[in-house]
Amino acid sequence: HELRTPLATIVGYSEMLQEAAQVENRTEDEADLRRIQGAGAHLLGLINQVLDLANVESGDLDVHIGEVYLGRMLADLRAICEPLIAQHGNQLEMQGEASGPVYTDEMKLRQILLNLLSNAAKFTRQGTVSLHYRVTSDWLEIEVRDTGIGIAPEAQSRIFEAFTQADSRLTRAYGGTGLGLAICRGFCERLDGQISVDSAPGKGATFRVRLPNERSDARLLA
Ligand code: ADP
């Protein structure tokens, strides 16, 4: 809160002033305010990542298992990711079947998928990002695949560590902090699941997430 509240205020007010500048045709002010708002929103994103990671590392991560309707969640994610996907001329495909809800931690699953989809969009040009899911009574399996730059074999285990990127030179060109996948792994492990990657340079990347579907009788009885 100490970090988030003041920044949220900066973002909120610059947004408001930006709208006023737009209405009053003050184009220069509007451009400056847009920069302030953009930088503030970026910083807020970073702070949220650092706080998530701090929670993962301190073991202080609450889990809230509930009903999750994947169709609805993925439609939401699609709306959020669409601009990112379109930015580099990519297509987004989503496919899968779930007859009812899955039982997991909705916020964490959302964050995991958002991180994977934004990475896929970031490292792919004029290609395809696809998400496939499969639900069984015991497991939820999701695959996020892209046709982008891919990851060298020796970097594949490192990328799940905090502040680590596959290739610092390449990644500088693409931006990022190296926190997204560390958070994904932390969340997956906290939910008793796993995350893994399959990739080759120039051949795209496939990230697989496997989380227990907590509905299974065995788990409810345990
Ligand atoms: P960030 O993307 O902010 O740098 P992440 O932890 O999400 O941090 O990713 C770590 C690194 O893993 C990235 O910097 C990049 O080198 C590599 N990476 C992640 N996803 C992909 C992908 N879909 N294609 C290629 N490289 C990827």
PDB file of C-alpha atoms and ligand atoms in Angstrom:
ATOM      1  CA  HIS A   1       0.000   0.000   0.000  1.00  0.00           C
ATOM      2  CA  GLU A   2       2.771   2.427   0.914  1.00  0.00           C
ATOM      3  CA  LEU A   3       4.118   2.066  -2.604  1.00  0.00           C
ATOM      4  CA  ARG A   4       0.951   1.502  -4.569  1.00  0.00           C
ATOM      5  CA  THR A   5      -1.348   4.219  -3.206  1.00  0.00           C
ATOM      6  CA  PRO A   6       0.752   7.296  -4.053  1.00  0.00           C
ATOM      7  CA  LEU A   7       1.521   5.946  -7.508  1.00  0.00           C
ATOM      8  CA  ALA A   8      -2.103   5.101  -8.180  1.00  0.00           C
ATOM      9  CA  THR A   9      -2.877   8.723  -7.240  1.00  0.00           C
ATOM     10  CA  ILE A  10      -0.295  10.027  -9.710  1.00  0.00           C
ATOM     11  CA  VAL A  11      -1.656   7.803 -12.475  1.00  0.00           C
ATOM     12  CA  GLY A  12      -5.268   8.681 -11.688  1.00  0.00           C
ATOM     13  CA  TYR A  13      -4.722  12.451 -11.556  1.00  0.00           C
ATOM     14  CA  SER A  14      -2.570  12.579 -14.669  1.00  0.00           C
ATOM     15  CA  GLU A  15      -5.322  10.686 -16.471  1.00  0.00           C
ATOM     16  CA  MET A  16      -7.902  13.204 -15.298  1.00  0.00           C
ATOM     17  CA  LEU A  17      -5.760  16.201 -16.253  1.00  0.00           C
ATOM     18  CA  GLN A  18      -5.074  14.598 -19.600  1.00  0.00           C
ATOM     19  CA  GLU A  19      -8.778  14.392 -20.343  1.00  0.00           C
ATOM     20  CA  ALA A  20      -9.206  18.043 -19.360  1.00  0.00           C
ATOM     21  CA  ALA A  21      -6.280  19.053 -21.610  1.00  0.00           C
ATOM     22  CA  GLN A  22      -7.852  17.134 -24.469  1.00  0.00           C
ATOM     23  CA  VAL A  23     -11.214  18.835 -24.055  1.00  0.00           C
ATOM     24  CA  GLU A  24      -9.513  22.249 -23.906  1.00  0.00           C
ATOM     25  CA  ASN A  25      -7.300  21.483 -26.921  1.00  0.00           C
ATOM     26  CA  ARG A  26      -4.039  21.934 -24.996  1.00  0.00           C
ATOM     27  CA  THR A  27      -2.117  19.430 -27.132  1.00  0.00           C
ATOM     28  CA  GLU A  28       1.323  19.928 -25.559  1.00  0.00           C
ATOM     29  CA  ASP A  29       0.006  19.536 -22.038  1.00  0.00           C
ATOM     30  CA  GLU A  30      -1.908  16.482 -23.138  1.00  0.00           C
ATOM     31  CA  ALA A  31       1.242  14.849 -24.567  1.00  0.00           C
ATOM     32  CA  ASP A  32       3.239  15.594 -21.375  1.00  0.00           C
ATOM     33  CA  LEU A  33       0.467  14.240 -19.185  1.00  0.00           C
ATOM     34  CA  ARG A  34       0.271  11.113 -21.318  1.00  0.00           C
ATOM     35  CA  ARG A  35       3.987  10.551 -20.679  1.00  0.00           C
ATOM     36  CA  ILE A  36       3.537  11.003 -16.932  1.00  0.00           C
ATOM     37  CA  GLN A  37       0.600   8.617 -16.927  1.00  0.00           C
ATOM     38  CA  GLY A  38       2.452   6.047 -19.066  1.00  0.00           C
ATOM     39  CA  ALA A  39       5.569   6.124 -16.884  1.00  0.00           C
ATOM     40  CA  GLY A  40       3.458   5.946 -13.727  1.00  0.00           C
ATOM     41  CA  ALA A  41       1.488   2.964 -15.009  1.00  0.00           C
ATOM     42  CA  HIS A  42       4.735   1.225 -15.988  1.00  0.00           C
ATOM     43  CA  LEU A  43       6.214   1.821 -12.539  1.00  0.00           C
ATOM     44  CA  LEU A  44       3.014   0.587 -10.907  1.00  0.00           C
ATOM     45  CA  GLY A  45       3.292  -2.621 -12.936  1.00  0.00           C
ATOM     46  CA  LEU A  46       6.891  -3.080 -11.791  1.00  0.00           C
ATOM     47  CA  ILE A  47       6.030  -2.451  -8.170  1.00  0.00           C
ATOM     48  CA  ASN A  48       3.223  -4.988  -8.353  1.00  0.00           C
ATOM     49  CA  GLN A  49       5.682  -7.528  -9.794  1.00  0.00           C
ATOM     50  CA  VAL A  50       8.281  -6.854  -7.100  1.00  0.00           C
ATOM     51  CA  LEU A  51       5.627  -7.164  -4.380  1.00  0.00           C
ATOM     52  CA  ASP A  52       4.296 -10.417  -5.882  1.00  0.00           C
ATOM     53  CA  LEU A  53       7.806 -11.809  -5.976  1.00  0.00           C
ATOM     54  CA  ALA A  54       8.534 -10.685  -2.416  1.00  0.00           C
ATOM     55  CA  ASN A  55       5.404 -12.570  -1.331  1.00  0.00           C
ATOM     56  CA  VAL A  56       6.479 -15.663  -3.258  1.00  0.00           C
ATOM     57  CA  GLU A  57       9.928 -15.591  -1.686  1.00  0.00           C
ATOM     58  CA  SER A  58       8.798 -14.971   1.875  1.00  0.00           C
ATOM     59  CA  GLY A  59       6.352 -17.877   1.575  1.00  0.00           C
ATOM     60  CA  ASP A  60       3.685 -15.353   2.494  1.00  0.00           C
ATOM     61  CA  LEU A  61       1.336 -16.099  -0.352  1.00  0.00           C
ATOM     62  CA  ASP A  62      -2.316 -16.720   0.450  1.00  0.00           C
ATOM     63  CA  VAL A  63      -4.142 -19.159  -1.787  1.00  0.00           C
ATOM     64  CA  HIS A  64      -7.843 -18.724  -2.499  1.00  0.00           C
ATOM     65  CA  ILE A  65      -9.268 -21.708  -4.326  1.00  0.00           C
ATOM     66  CA  GLY A  66     -12.611 -21.124  -5.986  1.00  0.00           C
ATOM     67  CA  GLU A  67     -14.667 -21.846  -9.093  1.00  0.00           C
ATOM     68  CA  VAL A  68     -13.047 -20.449 -12.197  1.00  0.00           C
ATOM     69  CA  TYR A  69     -14.906 -20.258 -15.504  1.00  0.00           C
ATOM     70  CA  LEU A  70     -12.107 -20.501 -18.026  1.00  0.00           C
ATOM     71  CA  GLY A  71     -14.150 -19.326 -21.004  1.00  0.00           C
ATOM     72  CA  ARG A  72     -14.958 -16.070 -19.247  1.00  0.00           C
ATOM     73  CA  MET A  73     -11.433 -15.591 -17.911  1.00  0.00           C
ATOM     74  CA  LEU A  74      -9.877 -16.174 -21.320  1.00  0.00           C
ATOM     75  CA  ALA A  75     -12.286 -13.750 -22.996  1.00  0.00           C
ATOM     76  CA  ASP A  76     -11.186 -11.132 -20.454  1.00  0.00           C
ATOM     77  CA  LEU A  77      -7.534 -11.916 -21.046  1.00  0.00           C
ATOM     78  CA  ARG A  78      -8.037 -11.698 -24.785  1.00  0.00           C
ATOM     79  CA  ALA A  79      -9.476  -8.199 -24.411  1.00  0.00           C
ATOM     80  CA  ILE A  80      -6.550  -7.132 -22.220  1.00  0.00           C
ATOM     81  CA  CYS A  81      -3.882  -8.692 -24.470  1.00  0.00           C
ATOM     82  CA  GLU A  82      -5.316  -7.738 -27.850  1.00  0.00           C
ATOM     83  CA  PRO A  83      -3.408  -4.424 -28.151  1.00  0.00           C
ATOM     84  CA  LEU A  84      -0.127  -6.142 -27.178  1.00  0.00           C
ATOM     85  CA  ILE A  85      -0.732  -8.950 -29.649  1.00  0.00           C
ATOM     86  CA  ALA A  86      -1.645  -6.572 -32.473  1.00  0.00           C
ATOM     87  CA  GLN A  87       1.332  -4.304 -31.779  1.00  0.00           C
ATOM     88  CA  HIS A  88       3.726  -6.625 -33.628  1.00  0.00           C
ATOM     89  CA  GLY A  89       1.291  -7.964 -36.211  1.00  0.00           C
ATOM     90  CA  ASN A  90       0.571 -11.196 -34.317  1.00  0.00           C
ATOM     91  CA  GLN A  91      -2.588 -13.316 -34.198  1.00  0.00           C
ATOM     92  CA  LEU A  92      -4.022 -14.756 -30.991  1.00  0.00           C
ATOM     93  CA  GLU A  93      -5.733 -18.151 -30.979  1.00  0.00           C
ATOM     94  CA  MET A  94      -7.408 -19.721 -27.981  1.00  0.00           C
ATOM     95  CA  GLN A  95      -8.763 -23.229 -27.926  1.00  0.00           C
ATOM     96  CA  GLY A  96      -9.922 -25.768 -25.400  1.00  0.00           C
ATOM     97  CA  GLU A  97     -12.851 -27.299 -23.671  1.00  0.00           C
ATOM     98  CA  ALA A  98     -14.073 -27.231 -20.125  1.00  0.00           C
ATOM     99  CA  SER A  99     -17.493 -28.589 -19.315  1.00  0.00           C
ATOM    100  CA  GLY A 100     -17.774 -26.702 -16.042  1.00  0.00           C
ATOM    101  CA  PRO A 101     -15.645 -24.557 -13.776  1.00  0.00           C
ATOM    102  CA  VAL A 102     -12.145 -25.525 -12.672  1.00  0.00           C
ATOM    103  CA  TYR A 103     -11.123 -25.106  -9.074  1.00  0.00           C
ATOM    104  CA  THR A 104      -8.006 -23.044  -8.571  1.00  0.00           C
ATOM    105  CA  ASP A 105      -6.823 -19.594  -7.489  1.00  0.00           C
ATOM    106  CA  GLU A 106      -8.311 -17.261 -10.092  1.00  0.00           C
ATOM    107  CA  MET A 107      -6.063 -14.245  -9.478  1.00  0.00           C
ATOM    108  CA  LYS A 108      -2.918 -16.332  -9.659  1.00  0.00           C
ATOM    109  CA  LEU A 109      -3.992 -18.203 -12.769  1.00  0.00           C
ATOM    110  CA  ARG A 110      -4.862 -14.883 -14.451  1.00  0.00           C
ATOM    111  CA  GLN A 111      -1.473 -13.431 -13.565  1.00  0.00           C
ATOM    112  CA  ILE A 112       0.366 -16.520 -14.827  1.00  0.00           C
ATOM    113  CA  LEU A 113      -1.462 -16.461 -18.164  1.00  0.00           C
ATOM    114  CA  LEU A 114      -1.111 -12.705 -18.531  1.00  0.00           C
ATOM    115  CA  ASN A 115       2.653 -12.976 -18.034  1.00  0.00           C
ATOM    116  CA  LEU A 116       2.958 -15.840 -20.523  1.00  0.00           C
ATOM    117  CA  LEU A 117       0.769 -14.164 -23.147  1.00  0.00           C
ATOM    118  CA  SER A 118       2.583 -10.841 -22.832  1.00  0.00           C
ATOM    119  CA  ASN A 119       5.961 -12.544 -23.196  1.00  0.00           C
ATOM    120  CA  ALA A 120       4.733 -14.475 -26.233  1.00  0.00           C
ATOM    121  CA  ALA A 121       3.461 -11.226 -27.765  1.00  0.00           C
ATOM    122  CA  LYS A 122       6.671  -9.408 -26.907  1.00  0.00           C
ATOM    123  CA  PHE A 123       9.064 -11.927 -28.454  1.00  0.00           C
ATOM    124  CA  THR A 124       7.068 -12.662 -31.626  1.00  0.00           C
ATOM    125  CA  ARG A 125       6.791 -10.633 -34.841  1.00  0.00           C
ATOM    126  CA  GLN A 126       4.136 -11.245 -37.533  1.00  0.00           C
ATOM    127  CA  GLY A 127       3.386 -14.630 -36.025  1.00  0.00           C
ATOM    128  CA  THR A 128       0.923 -16.545 -33.931  1.00  0.00           C
ATOM    129  CA  VAL A 129       0.382 -16.803 -30.222  1.00  0.00           C
ATOM    130  CA  SER A 130      -1.862 -19.674 -29.222  1.00  0.00           C
ATOM    131  CA  LEU A 131      -3.305 -20.841 -25.964  1.00  0.00           C
ATOM    132  CA  HIS A 132      -4.644 -24.385 -25.593  1.00  0.00           C
ATOM    133  CA  TYR A 133      -6.217 -25.755 -22.469  1.00  0.00           C
ATOM    134  CA  ARG A 134      -7.445 -29.093 -21.248  1.00  0.00           C
ATOM    135  CA  VAL A 135      -9.313 -29.814 -18.078  1.00  0.00           C
ATOM    136  CA  THR A 136      -9.576 -33.213 -16.440  1.00  0.00           C
ATOM    137  CA  SER A 137     -11.075 -34.032 -13.092  1.00  0.00           C
ATOM    138  CA  ASP A 138      -7.604 -33.832 -11.559  1.00  0.00           C
ATOM    139  CA  TRP A 139      -5.676 -31.306 -13.598  1.00  0.00           C
ATOM    140  CA  LEU A 140      -5.838 -28.108 -15.563  1.00  0.00           C
ATOM    141  CA  GLU A 141      -3.260 -28.016 -18.344  1.00  0.00           C
ATOM    142  CA  ILE A 142      -2.565 -24.876 -20.324  1.00  0.00           C
ATOM    143  CA  GLU A 143      -0.089 -24.340 -23.107  1.00  0.00           C
ATOM    144  CA  VAL A 144       0.972 -20.941 -24.391  1.00  0.00           C
ATOM    145  CA  ARG A 145       2.825 -21.285 -27.667  1.00  0.00           C
ATOM    146  CA  ASP A 146       4.394 -18.683 -29.925  1.00  0.00           C
ATOM    147  CA  THR A 147       6.266 -18.584 -33.213  1.00  0.00           C
ATOM    148  CA  GLY A 148       8.790 -16.000 -32.010  1.00  0.00           C
ATOM    149  CA  ILE A 149      12.551 -15.805 -31.386  1.00  0.00           C
ATOM    150  CA  GLY A 150      12.718 -18.860 -29.123  1.00  0.00           C
ATOM    151  CA  ILE A 151      15.128 -19.545 -26.247  1.00  0.00           C
ATOM    152  CA  ALA A 152      18.549 -21.201 -26.314  1.00  0.00           C
ATOM    153  CA  PRO A 153      18.681 -24.546 -24.441  1.00  0.00           C
ATOM    154  CA  GLU A 154      21.261 -23.314 -21.919  1.00  0.00           C
ATOM    155  CA  ALA A 155      19.025 -20.380 -20.956  1.00  0.00           C
ATOM    156  CA  GLN A 156      15.838 -22.373 -20.468  1.00  0.00           C
ATOM    157  CA  SER A 157      16.242 -23.143 -16.785  1.00  0.00           C
ATOM    158  CA  ARG A 158      17.689 -19.706 -15.958  1.00  0.00           C
ATOM    159  CA  ILE A 159      14.721 -17.725 -17.251  1.00  0.00           C
ATOM    160  CA  PHE A 160      12.570 -18.852 -14.305  1.00  0.00           C
ATOM    161  CA  GLU A 161      14.947 -17.155 -11.871  1.00  0.00           C
ATOM    162  CA  ALA A 162      14.179 -13.612 -10.712  1.00  0.00           C
ATOM    163  CA  PHE A 163      15.838 -10.768 -12.646  1.00  0.00           C
ATOM    164  CA  THR A 164      17.168 -13.202 -15.241  1.00  0.00           C
ATOM    165  CA  GLN A 165      16.774 -12.936 -18.983  1.00  0.00           C
ATOM    166  CA  ALA A 166      17.780 -15.372 -21.701  1.00  0.00           C
ATOM    167  CA  ASP A 167      20.117 -13.019 -23.502  1.00  0.00           C
ATOM    168  CA  SER A 168      20.757  -9.597 -22.013  1.00  0.00           C
ATOM    169  CA  ARG A 169      21.621  -8.032 -25.375  1.00  0.00           C
ATOM    170  CA  LEU A 170      18.528  -9.367 -27.095  1.00  0.00           C
ATOM    171  CA  THR A 171      16.283  -8.674 -24.174  1.00  0.00           C
ATOM    172  CA  ARG A 172      17.436  -5.093 -23.891  1.00  0.00           C
ATOM    173  CA  ALA A 173      15.978  -4.624 -27.354  1.00  0.00           C
ATOM    174  CA  TYR A 174      12.678  -6.167 -26.218  1.00  0.00           C
ATOM    175  CA  GLY A 175      12.516  -4.616 -22.741  1.00  0.00           C
ATOM    176  CA  GLY A 176      11.423  -6.278 -19.509  1.00  0.00           C
ATOM    177  CA  THR A 177      12.655  -6.957 -16.013  1.00  0.00           C
ATOM    178  CA  GLY A 178      13.103 -10.696 -15.790  1.00  0.00           C
ATOM    179  CA  LEU A 179      10.442 -11.017 -13.068  1.00  0.00           C
ATOM    180  CA  GLY A 180       7.418 -12.369 -14.937  1.00  0.00           C
ATOM    181  CA  LEU A 181       8.486 -16.009 -15.166  1.00  0.00           C
ATOM    182  CA  ALA A 182       9.848 -16.084 -11.611  1.00  0.00           C
ATOM    183  CA  ILE A 183       6.377 -15.033 -10.464  1.00  0.00           C
ATOM    184  CA  CYS A 184       4.751 -17.657 -12.722  1.00  0.00           C
ATOM    185  CA  ARG A 185       6.924 -20.387 -11.257  1.00  0.00           C
ATOM    186  CA  GLY A 186       6.360 -19.187  -7.691  1.00  0.00           C
ATOM    187  CA  PHE A 187       2.576 -19.138  -8.196  1.00  0.00           C
ATOM    188  CA  CYS A 188       2.533 -22.564  -9.908  1.00  0.00           C
ATOM    189  CA  GLU A 189       4.557 -24.150  -7.109  1.00  0.00           C
ATOM    190  CA  ARG A 190       2.438 -22.540  -4.427  1.00  0.00           C
ATOM    191  CA  LEU A 191      -0.586 -24.134  -6.140  1.00  0.00           C
ATOM    192  CA  ASP A 192       1.184 -27.538  -6.151  1.00  0.00           C
ATOM    193  CA  GLY A 193       1.614 -27.367  -9.924  1.00  0.00           C
ATOM    194  CA  GLN A 194       4.428 -26.974 -12.407  1.00  0.00           C
ATOM    195  CA  ILE A 195       5.561 -24.792 -15.264  1.00  0.00           C
ATOM    196  CA  SER A 196       7.999 -25.809 -17.990  1.00  0.00           C
ATOM    197  CA  VAL A 197       9.279 -24.598 -21.342  1.00  0.00           C
ATOM    198  CA  ASP A 198      10.054 -26.249 -24.627  1.00  0.00           C
ATOM    199  CA  SER A 199      11.865 -24.119 -27.184  1.00  0.00           C
ATOM    200  CA  ALA A 200      14.674 -23.724 -29.691  1.00  0.00           C
ATOM    201  CA  PRO A 201      16.210 -20.501 -31.034  1.00  0.00           C
ATOM    202  CA  GLY A 202      14.223 -19.180 -33.973  1.00  0.00           C
ATOM    203  CA  LYS A 203      11.583 -21.850 -33.496  1.00  0.00           C
ATOM    204  CA  GLY A 204       9.257 -20.191 -31.006  1.00  0.00           C
ATOM    205  CA  ALA A 205       8.526 -21.249 -27.452  1.00  0.00           C
ATOM    206  CA  THR A 206       5.903 -23.345 -25.685  1.00  0.00           C
ATOM    207  CA  PHE A 207       5.229 -22.796 -21.998  1.00  0.00           C
ATOM    208  CA  ARG A 208       3.206 -25.493 -20.215  1.00  0.00           C
ATOM    209  CA  VAL A 209       1.382 -24.942 -16.970  1.00  0.00           C
ATOM    210  CA  ARG A 210      -0.125 -27.794 -15.034  1.00  0.00           C
ATOM    211  CA  LEU A 211      -2.213 -27.076 -11.951  1.00  0.00           C
ATOM    212  CA  PRO A 212      -4.257 -29.430  -9.823  1.00  0.00           C
ATOM    213  CA  ASN A 213      -7.990 -29.073 -10.338  1.00  0.00           C
ATOM    214  CA  GLU A 214      -8.825 -28.871  -6.661  1.00  0.00           C
ATOM    215  CA  ARG A 215     -12.320 -30.263  -7.235  1.00  0.00           C
ATOM    216  CA  SER A 216     -11.018 -33.800  -7.349  1.00  0.00           C
ATOM    217  CA  ASP A 217     -12.579 -35.918  -4.589  1.00  0.00           C
ATOM    218  CA  ALA A 218      -9.229 -37.117  -3.329  1.00  0.00           C
ATOM    219  CA  ARG A 219      -8.164 -33.561  -2.604  1.00  0.00           C
ATOM    220  CA  LEU A 220     -11.448 -32.576  -1.021  1.00  0.00           C
ATOM    221  CA  LEU A 221     -11.271 -35.599   1.263  1.00  0.00           C
ATOM    222  CA  ALA A 222      -7.605 -35.101   2.116  1.00  0.00           C
TER     223      ALA A 222
HETATM  224  P1  ADP B   1      10.880 -10.232 -18.851  1.00  0.00           P
HETATM  225  O1  ADP B   1      10.090 -10.718 -20.018  1.00  0.00           O
HETATM  226  O2  ADP B   1      10.246  -9.103 -18.128  1.00  0.00           O
HETATM  227  O3  ADP B   1      12.324 -10.003 -19.160  1.00  0.00           O
HETATM  228  P2  ADP B   1      10.368 -12.866 -17.744  1.00  0.00           P
HETATM  229  O4  ADP B   1      10.754 -13.442 -16.429  1.00  0.00           O
HETATM  230  O5  ADP B   1       8.938 -12.861 -18.101  1.00  0.00           O
HETATM  231  O6  ADP B   1      10.915 -11.390 -17.748  1.00  0.00           O
HETATM  232  O7  ADP B   1      11.189 -13.609 -18.863  1.00  0.00           O
HETATM  233  C1  ADP B   1      12.572 -13.866 -18.664  1.00  0.00           C
HETATM  234  C2  ADP B   1      13.266 -14.037 -19.995  1.00  0.00           C
HETATM  235  O8  ADP B   1      12.858 -15.250 -20.624  1.00  0.00           O
HETATM  236  C3  ADP B   1      12.971 -12.954 -21.017  1.00  0.00           C
HETATM  237  O9  ADP B   1      13.763 -11.806 -20.788  1.00  0.00           O
HETATM  238  C4  ADP B   1      13.345 -13.659 -22.317  1.00  0.00           C
HETATM  239  O10 ADP B   1      14.741 -13.677 -22.468  1.00  0.00           O
HETATM  240  C5  ADP B   1      12.884 -15.092 -22.033  1.00  0.00           C
HETATM  241  N1  ADP B   1      11.521 -15.345 -22.536  1.00  0.00           N
HETATM  242  C6  ADP B   1      10.374 -15.423 -21.829  1.00  0.00           C
HETATM  243  N2  ADP B   1       9.319 -15.731 -22.601  1.00  0.00           N
HETATM  244  C7  ADP B   1       9.809 -15.844 -23.851  1.00  0.00           C
HETATM  245  C8  ADP B   1       9.201 -16.164 -25.125  1.00  0.00           C
HETATM  246  N3  ADP B   1       7.904 -16.414 -25.239  1.00  0.00           N
HETATM  247  N4  ADP B   1      10.030 -16.220 -26.215  1.00  0.00           N
HETATM  248  C9  ADP B   1      11.360 -15.959 -26.084  1.00  0.00           C
HETATM  249  N5  ADP B   1      11.975 -15.667 -24.924  1.00  0.00           N
HETATM  250  C10 ADP B   1      11.218 -15.601 -23.821  1.00  0.00           C
END
